[in-house]
PDB file of C-alpha atoms in Angstrom:
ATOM      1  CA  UNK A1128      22.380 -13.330  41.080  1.00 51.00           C
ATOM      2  CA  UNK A1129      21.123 -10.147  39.617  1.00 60.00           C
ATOM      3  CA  UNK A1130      19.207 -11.698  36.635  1.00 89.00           C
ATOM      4  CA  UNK A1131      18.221  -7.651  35.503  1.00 95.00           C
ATOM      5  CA  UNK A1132      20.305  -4.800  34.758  1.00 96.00           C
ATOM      6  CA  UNK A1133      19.371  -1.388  34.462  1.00 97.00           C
ATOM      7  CA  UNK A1134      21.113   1.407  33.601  1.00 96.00           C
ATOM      8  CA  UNK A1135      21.951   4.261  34.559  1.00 97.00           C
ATOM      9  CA  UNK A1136      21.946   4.584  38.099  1.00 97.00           C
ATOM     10  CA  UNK A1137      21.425   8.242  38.209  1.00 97.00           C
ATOM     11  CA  UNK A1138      19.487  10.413  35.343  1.00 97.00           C
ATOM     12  CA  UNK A1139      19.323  14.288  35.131  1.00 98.00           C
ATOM     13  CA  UNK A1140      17.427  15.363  32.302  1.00 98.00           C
ATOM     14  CA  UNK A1141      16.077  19.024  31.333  1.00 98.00           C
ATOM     15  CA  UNK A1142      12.535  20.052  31.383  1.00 97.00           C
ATOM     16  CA  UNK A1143      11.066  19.266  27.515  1.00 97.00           C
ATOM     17  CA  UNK A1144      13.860  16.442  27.384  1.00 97.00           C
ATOM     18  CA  UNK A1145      13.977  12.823  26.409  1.00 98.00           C
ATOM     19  CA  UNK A1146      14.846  10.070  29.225  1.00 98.00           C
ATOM     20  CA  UNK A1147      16.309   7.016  28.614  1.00 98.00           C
ATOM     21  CA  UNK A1148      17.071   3.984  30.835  1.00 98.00           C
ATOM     22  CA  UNK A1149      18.236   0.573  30.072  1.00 98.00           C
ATOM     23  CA  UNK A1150      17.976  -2.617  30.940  1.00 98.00           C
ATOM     24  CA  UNK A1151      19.581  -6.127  29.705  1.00 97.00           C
ATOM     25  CA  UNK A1152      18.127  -9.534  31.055  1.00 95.00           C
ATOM     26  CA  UNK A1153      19.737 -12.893  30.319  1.00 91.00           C
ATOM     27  CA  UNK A1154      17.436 -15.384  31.334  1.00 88.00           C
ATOM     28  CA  UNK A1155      15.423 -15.912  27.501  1.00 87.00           C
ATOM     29  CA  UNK A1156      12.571 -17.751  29.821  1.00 85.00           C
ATOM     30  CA  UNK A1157      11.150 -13.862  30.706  1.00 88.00           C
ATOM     31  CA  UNK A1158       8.384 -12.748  28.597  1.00 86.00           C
ATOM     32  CA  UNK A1159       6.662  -9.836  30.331  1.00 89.00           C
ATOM     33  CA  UNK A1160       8.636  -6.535  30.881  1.00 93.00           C
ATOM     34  CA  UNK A1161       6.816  -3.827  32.593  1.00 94.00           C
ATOM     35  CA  UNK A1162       8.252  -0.446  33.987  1.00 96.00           C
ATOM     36  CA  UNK A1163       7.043   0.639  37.222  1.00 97.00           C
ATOM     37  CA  UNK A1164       7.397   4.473  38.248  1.00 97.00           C
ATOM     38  CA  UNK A1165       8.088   5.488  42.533  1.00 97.00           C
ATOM     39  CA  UNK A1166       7.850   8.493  44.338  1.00 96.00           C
ATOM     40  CA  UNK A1167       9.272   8.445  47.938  1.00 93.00           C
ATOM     41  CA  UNK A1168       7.250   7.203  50.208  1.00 91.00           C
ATOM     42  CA  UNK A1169       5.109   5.199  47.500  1.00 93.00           C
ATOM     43  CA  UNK A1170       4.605   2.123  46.273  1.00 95.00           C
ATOM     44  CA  UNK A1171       5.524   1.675  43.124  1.00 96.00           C
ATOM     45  CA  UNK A1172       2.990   2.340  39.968  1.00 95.00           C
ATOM     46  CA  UNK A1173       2.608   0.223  37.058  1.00 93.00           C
ATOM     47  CA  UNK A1174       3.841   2.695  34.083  1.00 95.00           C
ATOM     48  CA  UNK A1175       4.203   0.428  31.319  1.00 94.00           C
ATOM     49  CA  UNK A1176       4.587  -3.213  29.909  1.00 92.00           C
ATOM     50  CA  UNK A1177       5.719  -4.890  26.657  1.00 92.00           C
ATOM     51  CA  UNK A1178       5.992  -8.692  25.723  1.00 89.00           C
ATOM     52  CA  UNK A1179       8.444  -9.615  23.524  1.00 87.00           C
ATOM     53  CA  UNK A1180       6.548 -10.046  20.209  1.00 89.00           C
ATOM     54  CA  UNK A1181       6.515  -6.378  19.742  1.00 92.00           C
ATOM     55  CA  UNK A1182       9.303  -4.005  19.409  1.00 94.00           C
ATOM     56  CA  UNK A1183       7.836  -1.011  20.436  1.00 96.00           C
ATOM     57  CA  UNK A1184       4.906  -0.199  23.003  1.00 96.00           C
ATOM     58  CA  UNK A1185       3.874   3.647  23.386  1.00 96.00           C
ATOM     59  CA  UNK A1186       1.492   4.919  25.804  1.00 95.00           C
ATOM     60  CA  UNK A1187       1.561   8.738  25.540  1.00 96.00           C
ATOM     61  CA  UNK A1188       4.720  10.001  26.389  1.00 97.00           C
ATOM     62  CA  UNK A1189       6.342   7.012  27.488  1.00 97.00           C
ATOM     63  CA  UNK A1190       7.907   4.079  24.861  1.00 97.00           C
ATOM     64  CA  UNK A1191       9.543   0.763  25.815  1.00 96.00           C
ATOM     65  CA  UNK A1192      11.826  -0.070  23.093  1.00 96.00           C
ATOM     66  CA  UNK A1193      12.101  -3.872  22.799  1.00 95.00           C
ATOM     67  CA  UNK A1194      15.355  -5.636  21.494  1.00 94.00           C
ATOM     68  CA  UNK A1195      14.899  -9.826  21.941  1.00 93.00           C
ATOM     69  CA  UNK A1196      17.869 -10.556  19.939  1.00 93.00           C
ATOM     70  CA  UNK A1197      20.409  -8.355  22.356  1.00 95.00           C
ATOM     71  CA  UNK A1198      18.023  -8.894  25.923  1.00 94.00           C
ATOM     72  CA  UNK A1199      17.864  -5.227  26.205  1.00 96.00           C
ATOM     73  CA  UNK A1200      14.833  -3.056  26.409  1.00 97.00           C
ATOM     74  CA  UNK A1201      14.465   0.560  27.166  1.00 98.00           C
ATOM     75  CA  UNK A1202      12.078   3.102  28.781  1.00 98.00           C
ATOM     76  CA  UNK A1203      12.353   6.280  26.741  1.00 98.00           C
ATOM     77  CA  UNK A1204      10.132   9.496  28.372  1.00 98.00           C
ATOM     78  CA  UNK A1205       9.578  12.227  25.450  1.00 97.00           C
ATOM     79  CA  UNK A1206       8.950  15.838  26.709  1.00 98.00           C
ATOM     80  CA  UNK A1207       9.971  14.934  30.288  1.00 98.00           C
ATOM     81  CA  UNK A1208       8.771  17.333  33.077  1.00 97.00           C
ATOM     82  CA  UNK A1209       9.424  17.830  36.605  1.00 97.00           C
ATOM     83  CA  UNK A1210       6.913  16.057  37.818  1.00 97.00           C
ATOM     84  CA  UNK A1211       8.470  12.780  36.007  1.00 98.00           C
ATOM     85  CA  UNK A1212      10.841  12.890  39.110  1.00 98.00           C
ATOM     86  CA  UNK A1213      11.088   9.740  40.339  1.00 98.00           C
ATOM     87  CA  UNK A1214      12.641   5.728  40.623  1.00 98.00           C
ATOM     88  CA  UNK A1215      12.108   3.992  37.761  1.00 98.00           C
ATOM     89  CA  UNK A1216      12.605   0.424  37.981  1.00 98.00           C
ATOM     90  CA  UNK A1217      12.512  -2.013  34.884  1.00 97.00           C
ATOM     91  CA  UNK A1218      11.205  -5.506  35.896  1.00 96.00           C
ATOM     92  CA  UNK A1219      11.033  -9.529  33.945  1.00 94.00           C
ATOM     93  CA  UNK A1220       8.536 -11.944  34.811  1.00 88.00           C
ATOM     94  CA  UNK A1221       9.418 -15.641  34.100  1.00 75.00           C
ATOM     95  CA  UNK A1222       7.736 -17.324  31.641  1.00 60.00           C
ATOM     96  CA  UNK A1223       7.035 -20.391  32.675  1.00 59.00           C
ATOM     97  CA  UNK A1224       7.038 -19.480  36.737  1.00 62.00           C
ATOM     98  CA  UNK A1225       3.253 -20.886  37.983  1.00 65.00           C
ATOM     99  CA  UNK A1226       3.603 -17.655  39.775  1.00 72.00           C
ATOM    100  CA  UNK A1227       3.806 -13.963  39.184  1.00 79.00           C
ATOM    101  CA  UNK A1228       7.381 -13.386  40.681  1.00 87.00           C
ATOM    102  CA  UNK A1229       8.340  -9.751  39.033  1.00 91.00           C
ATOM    103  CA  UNK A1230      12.491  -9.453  39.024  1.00 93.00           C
ATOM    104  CA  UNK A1231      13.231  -6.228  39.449  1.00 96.00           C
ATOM    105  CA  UNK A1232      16.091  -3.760  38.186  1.00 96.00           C
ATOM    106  CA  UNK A1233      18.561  -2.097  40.676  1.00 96.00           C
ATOM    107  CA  UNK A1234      16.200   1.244  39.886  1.00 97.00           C
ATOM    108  CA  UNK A1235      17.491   4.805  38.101  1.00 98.00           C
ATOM    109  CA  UNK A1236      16.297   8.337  40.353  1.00 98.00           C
ATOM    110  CA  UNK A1237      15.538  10.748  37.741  1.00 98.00           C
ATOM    111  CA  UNK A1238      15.230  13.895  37.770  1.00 98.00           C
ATOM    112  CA  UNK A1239      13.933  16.925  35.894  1.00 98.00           C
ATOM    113  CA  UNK A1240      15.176  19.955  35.666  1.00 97.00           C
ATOM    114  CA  UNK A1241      12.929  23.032  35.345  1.00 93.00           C
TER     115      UNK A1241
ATOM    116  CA  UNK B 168     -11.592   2.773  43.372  1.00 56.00           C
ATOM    117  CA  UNK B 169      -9.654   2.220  46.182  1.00 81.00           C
ATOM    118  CA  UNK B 170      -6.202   0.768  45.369  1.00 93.00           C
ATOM    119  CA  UNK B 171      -4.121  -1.431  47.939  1.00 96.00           C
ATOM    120  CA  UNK B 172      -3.819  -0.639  51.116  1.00 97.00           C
ATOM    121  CA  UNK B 173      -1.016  -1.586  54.091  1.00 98.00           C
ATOM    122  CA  UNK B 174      -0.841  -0.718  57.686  1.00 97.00           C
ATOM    123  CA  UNK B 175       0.975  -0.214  59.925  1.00 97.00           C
ATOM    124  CA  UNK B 176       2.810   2.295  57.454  1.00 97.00           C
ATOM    125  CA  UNK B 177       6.010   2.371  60.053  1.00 97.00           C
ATOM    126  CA  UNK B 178       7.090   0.101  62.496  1.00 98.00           C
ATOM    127  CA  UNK B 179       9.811   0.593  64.725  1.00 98.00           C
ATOM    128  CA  UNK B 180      11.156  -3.046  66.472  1.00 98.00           C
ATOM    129  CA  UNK B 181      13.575  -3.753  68.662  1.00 97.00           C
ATOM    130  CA  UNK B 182      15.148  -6.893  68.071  1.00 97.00           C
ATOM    131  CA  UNK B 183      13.857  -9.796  69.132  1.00 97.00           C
ATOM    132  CA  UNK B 184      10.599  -8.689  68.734  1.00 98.00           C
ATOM    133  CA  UNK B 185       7.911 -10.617  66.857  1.00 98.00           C
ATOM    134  CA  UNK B 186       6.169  -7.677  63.981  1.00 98.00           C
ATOM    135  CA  UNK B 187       2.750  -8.517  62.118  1.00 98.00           C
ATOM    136  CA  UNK B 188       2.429  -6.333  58.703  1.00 98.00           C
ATOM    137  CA  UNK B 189      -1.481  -6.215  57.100  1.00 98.00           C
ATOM    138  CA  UNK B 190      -2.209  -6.182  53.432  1.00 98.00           C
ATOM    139  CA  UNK B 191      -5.756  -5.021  51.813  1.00 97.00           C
ATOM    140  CA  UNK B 192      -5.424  -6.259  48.605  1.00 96.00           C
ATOM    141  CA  UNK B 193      -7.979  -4.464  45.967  1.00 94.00           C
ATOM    142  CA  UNK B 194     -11.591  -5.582  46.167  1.00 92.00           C
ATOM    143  CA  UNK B 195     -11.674  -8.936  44.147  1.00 89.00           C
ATOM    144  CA  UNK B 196      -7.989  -9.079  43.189  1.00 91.00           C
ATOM    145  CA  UNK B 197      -7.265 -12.745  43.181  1.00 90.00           C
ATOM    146  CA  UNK B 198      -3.339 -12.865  43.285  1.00 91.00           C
ATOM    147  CA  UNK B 199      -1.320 -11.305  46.463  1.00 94.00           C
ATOM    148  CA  UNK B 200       2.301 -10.747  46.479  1.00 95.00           C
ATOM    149  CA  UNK B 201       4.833  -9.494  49.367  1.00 97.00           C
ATOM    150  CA  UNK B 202       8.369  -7.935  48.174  1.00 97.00           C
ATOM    151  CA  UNK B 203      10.739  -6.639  50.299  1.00 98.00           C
ATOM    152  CA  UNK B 204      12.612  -3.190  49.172  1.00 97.00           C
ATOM    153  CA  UNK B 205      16.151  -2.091  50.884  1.00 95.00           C
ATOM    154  CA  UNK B 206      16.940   1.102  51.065  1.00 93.00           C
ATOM    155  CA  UNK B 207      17.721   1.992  47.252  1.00 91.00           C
ATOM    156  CA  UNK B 208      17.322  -1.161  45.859  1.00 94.00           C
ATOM    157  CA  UNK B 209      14.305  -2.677  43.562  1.00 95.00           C
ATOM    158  CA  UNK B 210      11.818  -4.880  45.143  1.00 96.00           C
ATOM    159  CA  UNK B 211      12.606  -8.369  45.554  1.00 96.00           C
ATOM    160  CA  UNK B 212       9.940 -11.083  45.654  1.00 94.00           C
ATOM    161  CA  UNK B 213       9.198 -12.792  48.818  1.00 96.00           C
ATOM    162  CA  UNK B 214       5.961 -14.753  48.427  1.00 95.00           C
ATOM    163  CA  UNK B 215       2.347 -15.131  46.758  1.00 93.00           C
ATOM    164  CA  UNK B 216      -0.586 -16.158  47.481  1.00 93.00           C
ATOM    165  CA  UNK B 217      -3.593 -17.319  45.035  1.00 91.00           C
ATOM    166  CA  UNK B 218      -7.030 -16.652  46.659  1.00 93.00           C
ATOM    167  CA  UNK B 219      -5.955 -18.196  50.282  1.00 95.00           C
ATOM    168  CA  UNK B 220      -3.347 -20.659  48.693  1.00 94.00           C
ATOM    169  CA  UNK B 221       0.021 -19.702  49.296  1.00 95.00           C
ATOM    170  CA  UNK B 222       1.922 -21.258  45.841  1.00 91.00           C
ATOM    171  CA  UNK B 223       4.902 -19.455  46.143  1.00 91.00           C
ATOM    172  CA  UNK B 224       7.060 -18.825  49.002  1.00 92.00           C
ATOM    173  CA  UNK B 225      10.992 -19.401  47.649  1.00 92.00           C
ATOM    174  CA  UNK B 226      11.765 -15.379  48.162  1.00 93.00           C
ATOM    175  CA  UNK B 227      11.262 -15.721  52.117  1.00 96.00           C
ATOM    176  CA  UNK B 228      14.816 -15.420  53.913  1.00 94.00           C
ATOM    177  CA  UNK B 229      14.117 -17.042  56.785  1.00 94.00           C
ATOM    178  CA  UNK B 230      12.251 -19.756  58.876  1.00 95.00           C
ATOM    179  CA  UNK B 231      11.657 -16.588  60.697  1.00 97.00           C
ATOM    180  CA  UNK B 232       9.072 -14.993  58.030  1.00 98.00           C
ATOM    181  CA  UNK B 233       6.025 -16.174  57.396  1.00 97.00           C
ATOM    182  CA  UNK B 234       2.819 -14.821  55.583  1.00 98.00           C
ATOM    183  CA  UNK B 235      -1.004 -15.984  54.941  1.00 97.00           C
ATOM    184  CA  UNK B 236      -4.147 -15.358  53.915  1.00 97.00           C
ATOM    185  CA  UNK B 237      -6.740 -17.064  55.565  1.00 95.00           C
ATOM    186  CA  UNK B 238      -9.802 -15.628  53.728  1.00 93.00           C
ATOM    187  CA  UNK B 239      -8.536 -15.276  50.167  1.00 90.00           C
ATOM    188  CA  UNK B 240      -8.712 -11.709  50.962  1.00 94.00           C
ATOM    189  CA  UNK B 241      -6.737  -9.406  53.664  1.00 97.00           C
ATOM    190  CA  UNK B 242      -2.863 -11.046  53.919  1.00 98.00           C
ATOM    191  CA  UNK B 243      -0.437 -10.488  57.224  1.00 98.00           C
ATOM    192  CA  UNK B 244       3.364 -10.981  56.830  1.00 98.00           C
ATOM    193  CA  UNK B 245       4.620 -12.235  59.837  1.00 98.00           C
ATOM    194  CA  UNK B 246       8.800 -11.787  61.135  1.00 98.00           C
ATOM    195  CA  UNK B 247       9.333 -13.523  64.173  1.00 98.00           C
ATOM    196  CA  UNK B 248      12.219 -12.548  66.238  1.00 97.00           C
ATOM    197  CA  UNK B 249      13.074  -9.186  64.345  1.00 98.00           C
ATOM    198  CA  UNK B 250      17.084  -8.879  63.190  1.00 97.00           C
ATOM    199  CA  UNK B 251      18.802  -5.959  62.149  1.00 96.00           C
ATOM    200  CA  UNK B 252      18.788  -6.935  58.419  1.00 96.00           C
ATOM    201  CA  UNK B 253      15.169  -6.868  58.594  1.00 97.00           C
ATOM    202  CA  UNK B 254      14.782  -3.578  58.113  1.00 97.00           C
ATOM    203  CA  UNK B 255      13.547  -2.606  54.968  1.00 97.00           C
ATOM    204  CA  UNK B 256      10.243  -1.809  53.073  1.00 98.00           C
ATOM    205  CA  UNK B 257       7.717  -4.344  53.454  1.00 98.00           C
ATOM    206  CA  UNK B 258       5.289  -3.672  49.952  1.00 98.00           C
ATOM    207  CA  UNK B 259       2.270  -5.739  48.866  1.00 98.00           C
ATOM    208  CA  UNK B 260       0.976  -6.366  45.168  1.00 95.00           C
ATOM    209  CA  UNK B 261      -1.951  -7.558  44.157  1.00 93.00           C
ATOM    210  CA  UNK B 262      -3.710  -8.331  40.493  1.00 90.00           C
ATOM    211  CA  UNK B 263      -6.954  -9.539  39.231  1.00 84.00           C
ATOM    212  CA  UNK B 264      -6.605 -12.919  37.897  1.00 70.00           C
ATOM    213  CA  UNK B 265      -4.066 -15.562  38.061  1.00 59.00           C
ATOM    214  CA  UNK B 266      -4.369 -15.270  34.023  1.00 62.00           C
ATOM    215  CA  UNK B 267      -3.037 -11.700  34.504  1.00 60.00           C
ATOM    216  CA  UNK B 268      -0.678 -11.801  38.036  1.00 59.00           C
ATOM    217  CA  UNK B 269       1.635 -10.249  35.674  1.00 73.00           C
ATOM    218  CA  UNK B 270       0.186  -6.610  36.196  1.00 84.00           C
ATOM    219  CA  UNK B 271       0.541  -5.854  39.802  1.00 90.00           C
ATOM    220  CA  UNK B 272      -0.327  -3.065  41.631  1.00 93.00           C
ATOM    221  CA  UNK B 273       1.464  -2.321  44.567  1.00 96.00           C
ATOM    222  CA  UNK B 274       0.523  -0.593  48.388  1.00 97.00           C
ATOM    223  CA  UNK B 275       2.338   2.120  49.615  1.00 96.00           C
ATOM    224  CA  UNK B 276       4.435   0.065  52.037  1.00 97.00           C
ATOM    225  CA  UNK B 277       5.667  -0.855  55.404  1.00 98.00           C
ATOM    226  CA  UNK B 278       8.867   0.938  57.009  1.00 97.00           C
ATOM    227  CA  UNK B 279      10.667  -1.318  59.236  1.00 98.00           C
ATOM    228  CA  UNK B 280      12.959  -0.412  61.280  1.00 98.00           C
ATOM    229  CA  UNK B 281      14.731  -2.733  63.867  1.00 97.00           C
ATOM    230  CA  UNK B 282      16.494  -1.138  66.326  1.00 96.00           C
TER     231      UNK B 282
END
């Protein structure tokens, strides 16, 4: 049971664009969303994180757009560049879970063109 | 500081064969996790571990897995009699405090392949 679902699969953006990639979550129980960035042959990197009592969560150039009403929260990358390349995977933590069990998104390879 | 570390970075079993995957959590990090990542897929949870106690373990697949942590510290996942659908990227998370397990930071990975 896929209990995350991000979208899209596949992103090609130009160099100085905006990326965006959703995700949608039914279980109302999560209530910590990060975004975690991966480069082949790395683990991946803790980008990003929102809870849902905020809307909006901006760390330079990235933004996590939070909707609690519709379950659907978004990674948007302003001015993105080459090196922004990567998986992206949206994740949900479970809110009452005694443990720190991260469900992760089906990922979206991005890629920036120069 | 130095951030997680995992070793043997590729394996390469044939099947049958037992494997034994190390994790070097960061110095101090309380929480350990183990996910397991197919080939274009996310990470999906297989067990964690706070300090040496293992409180989680509903993401392993098989009697066949098995992880621990004897010290609180350094954590070895364990696949006994290696299968085909084993084969996969074996990563390790760990995070500060159980307050904050939430924010994980990950190794670099095993490569598994079963032959």
């Amino acid at each position: 049971q896929q209990q995350v679902k991000q979208s899209p699969q596949s992103l090609i953006v130009q160099k100085g664009g905006i990326s965006i990639i959703n995700c949608a979550y039914e279980n109302t129980a999560f209530d910590y969303f990060p975004w975690y960035q991966q480069f082949p042959g790395k683990g991946p990197a803790l980008l990003i994180a929102i809870r849902p009592d905020v809307s909006e969560k901006k760390e330079g150039r990235f933004t996590i757009s939070f909707n609690k009403s519709a379950k659907q929260f978004s990674l948007h990358i302003m001015d993105s560049q080459p090196g922004d390349s990567a998986t992206y995977f949206c994740a949900a933590n479970h809110g009452s879970s005694n443990t720190g069990k991260l469900i992760f998104g089906q990922g979206t390879t991005l890629q920036v063109k120069p | 500081g130095a951030g997680v570390s995992q070793s043997p970075r590729y394996k390469v079993a044939k099947r049958g064969q037992d494997v034994a995957l190390r994790c070097d959590p960061i110095s101090g990090h309380v929480s350990l996790f183990w996910y397991q990542q197919a080939l274009g897929q996310g990470p999906e949870f297989l067990t964690y571990f706070q300090n040496e106690a293992q409180l989680d373990k509903s993401g392993l697949p098989s009697d066949r897995f098995f992880a621990e942590r004897p010290e609180g510290s350094v954590s070895t996942l364990k696949i006994q009699r290696t299968q085909q659908e084993d084969s996969a990227v074996y990563l390790c998370a760990s995070s500060w405090t159980s307050g904050r397990k939430y924010e994980q930071y990950f190794g670099p990975g095993t490569r598994l392949t079963v032959t």
